[in-house]
Short mmCIF file of C-alpha atoms in Angstrom, two decimals:
data_model
loop_
_atom_site.label_atom_id
_atom_site.label_comp_id
_atom_site.label_asym_id
_atom_site.label_seq_id
_atom_site.Cartn_x
_atom_site.Cartn_y
_atom_site.Cartn_z
CA UNK A 1 -0.03 -0.01 -0.08
CA UNK A 2 1.30 3.42 -0.90
CA UNK A 3 1.97 5.56 2.08
CA UNK A 4 -0.05 8.84 2.03
CA UNK A 5 1.12 12.25 2.77
CA UNK A 6 0.34 14.69 5.72
CA UNK A 7 -1.03 18.20 5.04
CA UNK A 8 -0.22 21.12 7.20
CA UNK A 9 -2.64 24.16 6.93
CA UNK A 10 -1.10 27.12 8.79
CA UNK A 11 -3.63 29.67 7.37
CA UNK A 12 -7.00 28.36 6.49
CA UNK A 13 -10.57 28.03 7.81
CA UNK A 14 -9.20 25.58 10.58
CA UNK A 15 -5.38 25.29 10.93
CA UNK A 16 -4.27 21.88 11.58
CA UNK A 17 -2.75 18.66 10.32
CA UNK A 18 -4.72 16.48 7.78
CA UNK A 19 -4.10 13.11 6.38
CA UNK A 20 -5.95 13.62 3.02
CA UNK A 21 -5.66 16.12 0.35
CA UNK A 22 -9.52 16.40 0.29
CA UNK A 23 -9.58 17.44 4.00
CA UNK A 24 -6.70 19.89 3.47
CA UNK A 25 -8.38 21.38 0.33
CA UNK A 26 -11.57 22.00 2.36
CA UNK A 27 -9.80 24.20 4.74
CA UNK A 28 -8.03 26.34 2.08
CA UNK A 29 -10.54 26.58 -0.83
CA UNK A 30 -11.63 30.31 -1.16
CA UNK A 31 -9.58 31.31 1.81
CA UNK A 32 -7.72 34.40 1.23
CA UNK A 33 -3.97 34.05 2.07
CA UNK A 34 -4.06 30.27 2.61
CA UNK A 35 -0.77 28.60 3.67
CA UNK A 36 -0.28 24.86 3.40
CA UNK A 37 2.17 22.13 2.58
CA UNK A 38 2.49 18.41 2.18
CA UNK A 39 4.93 16.23 4.33
CA UNK A 40 6.03 12.62 4.11
CA UNK A 41 5.57 11.65 7.77
CA UNK A 42 3.35 12.77 10.53
CA UNK A 43 6.40 13.74 12.75
CA UNK A 44 7.58 16.13 10.09
CA UNK A 45 4.10 17.74 9.71
CA UNK A 46 3.71 18.04 13.53
CA UNK A 47 7.19 19.77 13.84
CA UNK A 48 6.44 22.05 10.93
CA UNK A 49 3.08 23.03 12.28
CA UNK A 50 4.35 23.91 15.66
CA UNK A 51 7.37 25.80 14.42
CA UNK A 52 5.31 28.06 12.16
CA UNK A 53 2.91 29.17 14.94
CA UNK A 54 3.43 31.83 17.41
CA UNK A 55 2.53 31.34 21.16
CA UNK A 56 -0.88 33.03 20.82
CA UNK A 57 -1.85 30.74 17.88
CA UNK A 58 -0.49 27.52 19.42
CA UNK A 59 -2.60 28.19 22.50
CA UNK A 60 -5.55 28.69 20.45
CA UNK A 61 -5.01 25.46 18.55
CA UNK A 62 -4.53 23.65 21.73
CA UNK A 63 -7.90 24.84 22.91
CA UNK A 64 -9.52 23.63 19.73
CA UNK A 65 -7.77 20.25 19.90
CA UNK A 66 -8.04 19.24 23.55
CA UNK A 67 -11.26 17.66 25.05
CA UNK A 68 -12.06 17.44 28.73
CA UNK A 69 -10.71 13.93 29.23
CA UNK A 70 -10.29 14.43 32.98
CA UNK A 71 -14.15 14.39 33.24
CA UNK A 72 -14.06 10.60 33.01
CA UNK A 73 -12.81 8.81 36.04
CA UNK A 74 -10.45 6.41 34.23
CA UNK A 75 -9.17 4.93 37.55
CA UNK A 76 -12.66 3.61 38.27
CA UNK A 77 -12.82 1.89 34.92
CA UNK A 78 -9.55 0.23 34.10
CA UNK A 79 -11.19 -1.67 31.27
CA UNK A 80 -10.97 1.53 29.08
CA UNK A 81 -8.20 1.57 26.60
CA UNK A 82 -6.48 4.99 27.09
CA UNK A 83 -4.51 4.47 23.84
CA UNK A 84 -7.62 4.04 21.86
CA UNK A 85 -9.28 6.38 19.63
CA UNK A 86 -12.83 7.69 20.44
CA UNK A 87 -15.05 8.98 17.64
CA UNK A 88 -18.19 11.09 17.71
CA UNK A 89 -20.31 12.92 15.28
CA UNK A 90 -22.67 15.90 15.62
CA UNK A 91 -25.52 17.36 13.57
CA UNK A 92 -27.00 20.82 14.31
CA UNK A 93 -30.39 19.98 12.81
CA UNK A 94 -31.18 16.25 12.58
CA UNK A 95 -31.73 15.13 9.81
CA UNK A 96 -30.59 17.42 7.10
CA UNK A 97 -28.43 19.84 8.94
CA UNK A 98 -24.82 20.65 9.05
CA UNK A 99 -22.80 17.66 10.37
CA UNK A 100 -19.12 17.23 11.57
CA UNK A 101 -17.13 14.41 13.21
CA UNK A 102 -13.85 14.05 15.17
CA UNK A 103 -11.55 11.60 16.64
CA UNK A 104 -9.65 12.06 19.84
CA UNK A 105 -7.05 9.96 21.99
CA UNK A 106 -9.07 8.58 24.92
CA UNK A 107 -6.47 9.06 27.50
CA UNK A 108 -5.41 12.62 26.62
CA UNK A 109 -8.30 14.14 24.70
CA UNK A 110 -5.91 15.22 21.93
CA UNK A 111 -7.83 15.70 18.65
CA UNK A 112 -6.45 13.43 15.99
CA UNK A 113 -8.76 14.44 13.18
CA UNK A 114 -11.83 16.60 12.48
CA UNK A 115 -14.06 17.15 9.33
CA UNK A 116 -16.79 19.53 8.88
CA UNK A 117 -19.20 21.25 8.65
CA UNK A 118 -20.85 19.29 5.83
CA UNK A 119 -24.21 20.43 4.56
CA UNK A 120 -27.37 18.14 4.50
CA UNK A 121 -26.44 15.21 6.64
CA UNK A 122 -27.55 13.36 9.77
CA UNK A 123 -26.03 12.30 13.06
CA UNK A 124 -25.83 8.81 12.10
CA UNK A 125 -23.93 9.69 8.91
CA UNK A 126 -21.58 11.90 11.08
CA UNK A 127 -20.95 8.96 13.42
CA UNK A 128 -20.34 6.49 10.58
CA UNK A 129 -17.92 8.69 8.70
CA UNK A 130 -15.91 9.38 11.93
CA UNK A 131 -15.61 5.64 12.48
CA UNK A 132 -14.59 4.82 8.94
CA UNK A 133 -12.10 7.74 9.06
CA UNK A 134 -10.42 6.29 12.32
CA UNK A 135 -10.12 2.86 10.77
CA UNK A 136 -8.73 4.09 7.52
CA UNK A 137 -6.25 6.35 9.36
CA UNK A 138 -5.00 3.44 11.61
CA UNK A 139 -4.58 1.21 8.53
CA UNK A 140 -2.72 3.89 6.78
CA UNK A 141 -0.45 4.20 9.75
CA UNK A 142 0.25 0.33 9.74
CA UNK A 143 -1.52 0.11 13.18
CA UNK A 144 -4.00 -2.92 13.36
CA UNK A 145 -4.12 -3.12 17.18
CA UNK A 146 -5.47 0.31 18.49
CA UNK A 147 -9.15 -0.05 19.39
CA UNK A 148 -11.75 2.47 18.16
CA UNK A 149 -14.62 3.45 20.39
CA UNK A 150 -18.02 4.69 19.26
CA UNK A 151 -21.13 5.37 21.18
CA UNK A 152 -23.39 4.81 18.11
CA UNK A 153 -24.74 1.32 17.74
CA UNK A 154 -25.97 2.31 14.23
CA UNK A 155 -22.61 3.48 12.99
CA UNK A 156 -20.92 0.24 14.34
CA UNK A 157 -23.73 -1.77 12.54
CA UNK A 158 -23.17 0.04 9.23
CA UNK A 159 -19.39 -0.53 9.31
CA UNK A 160 -19.91 -4.18 10.01
CA UNK A 161 -22.28 -4.51 7.13
CA UNK A 162 -19.84 -2.52 4.92
CA UNK A 163 -22.11 0.20 3.76
CA UNK A 164 -24.30 2.97 5.21
CA UNK A 165 -27.95 2.31 5.59
CA UNK A 166 -29.07 5.91 5.59
CA UNK A 167 -32.40 6.74 3.95
CA UNK A 168 -31.50 10.29 3.66
CA UNK A 169 -31.45 11.73 0.07
CA UNK A 170 -28.19 13.52 -0.58
CA UNK A 171 -27.50 15.74 -3.58
CA UNK A 172 -25.36 13.59 -5.74
CA UNK A 173 -22.83 16.41 -6.39
CA UNK A 174 -22.52 17.49 -2.84
CA UNK A 175 -19.39 17.25 -0.78
CA UNK A 176 -21.02 15.07 1.69
CA UNK A 177 -22.25 12.57 -0.94
CA UNK A 178 -18.75 12.31 -2.37
CA UNK A 179 -17.11 11.74 1.00
CA UNK A 180 -19.93 9.14 1.97
CA UNK A 181 -19.26 7.30 -1.33
CA UNK A 182 -15.52 7.12 -0.66
CA UNK A 183 -16.21 5.87 2.90
CA UNK A 184 -18.53 3.16 1.53
CA UNK A 185 -15.95 2.11 -0.91
CA UNK A 186 -13.32 1.92 1.72
CA UNK A 187 -15.25 -0.45 4.07
CA UNK A 188 -16.36 -2.54 1.10
CA UNK A 189 -12.76 -3.10 -0.21
CA UNK A 190 -10.73 -3.16 3.02
CA UNK A 191 -10.42 -5.48 6.02
CA UNK A 192 -9.27 -4.42 9.39
CA UNK A 193 -8.21 -5.93 12.66
CA UNK A 194 -8.69 -3.04 15.03
CA UNK A 195 -11.30 -3.84 17.60
CA UNK A 196 -14.44 -1.57 17.28
CA UNK A 197 -15.88 -1.20 20.72
CA UNK A 198 -19.15 0.38 21.80
CA UNK A 199 -18.56 3.15 24.32
CA UNK A 200 -20.87 2.38 27.39
CA UNK A 201 -22.09 5.94 27.93
CA UNK A 202 -24.43 5.10 30.82
CA UNK A 203 -21.55 3.42 32.84
CA UNK A 204 -18.53 5.64 31.66
CA UNK A 205 -20.05 8.98 31.02
CA UNK A 206 -19.95 10.80 27.59
CA UNK A 207 -17.46 9.59 24.98
CA UNK A 208 -14.05 11.71 24.95
CA UNK A 209 -14.84 12.79 21.35
CA UNK A 210 -18.26 14.30 22.41
CA UNK A 211 -18.83 17.76 21.09
CA UNK A 212 -20.42 18.80 24.33
CA UNK A 213 -23.53 20.43 22.65
CA UNK A 214 -26.37 18.36 24.31
#
């Protein structure tokens, strides 16, 4: 498998590090004065991203990419894998509203990826896309052991069935439709060994990737 590149966006709608050109492009299209660059490794991209930001910008980025992981009492639940990725999705008007999703490291709350907003989706689609994104990213990194947590039984079911089961009608030329088609192709044509684990919200509290908008 050909190793992908990592894209750093210093000036864009949301500065950060992205693992696909499509995600990078979404942050710079139409943005005046956009600054970005591709790197061969995540380490190079991370160092370049940090080096180009001043202290104030770095503080703001840290605020954006950190979740309140300390709200979960991990000591009380040793079964939770702190090295895992937790994913979650959100929709501002379900269904048919703007969606976004993200993945964070369970133990630290560090944001690993984020995409959105995308027009005309649903919460289930956001959850599904986040789960597929995490699996694809781990496979790209050659990691077949790190678990992925999701609190959505629907999204987990769709991934296991290797296709989304949404009845929502999407505009065929919309960005969301294109990303969803790519996700469906990926789960249909790839295999993975990473455990997909249902996050037990009632027992553990909100998933670390939760957007906190309830």
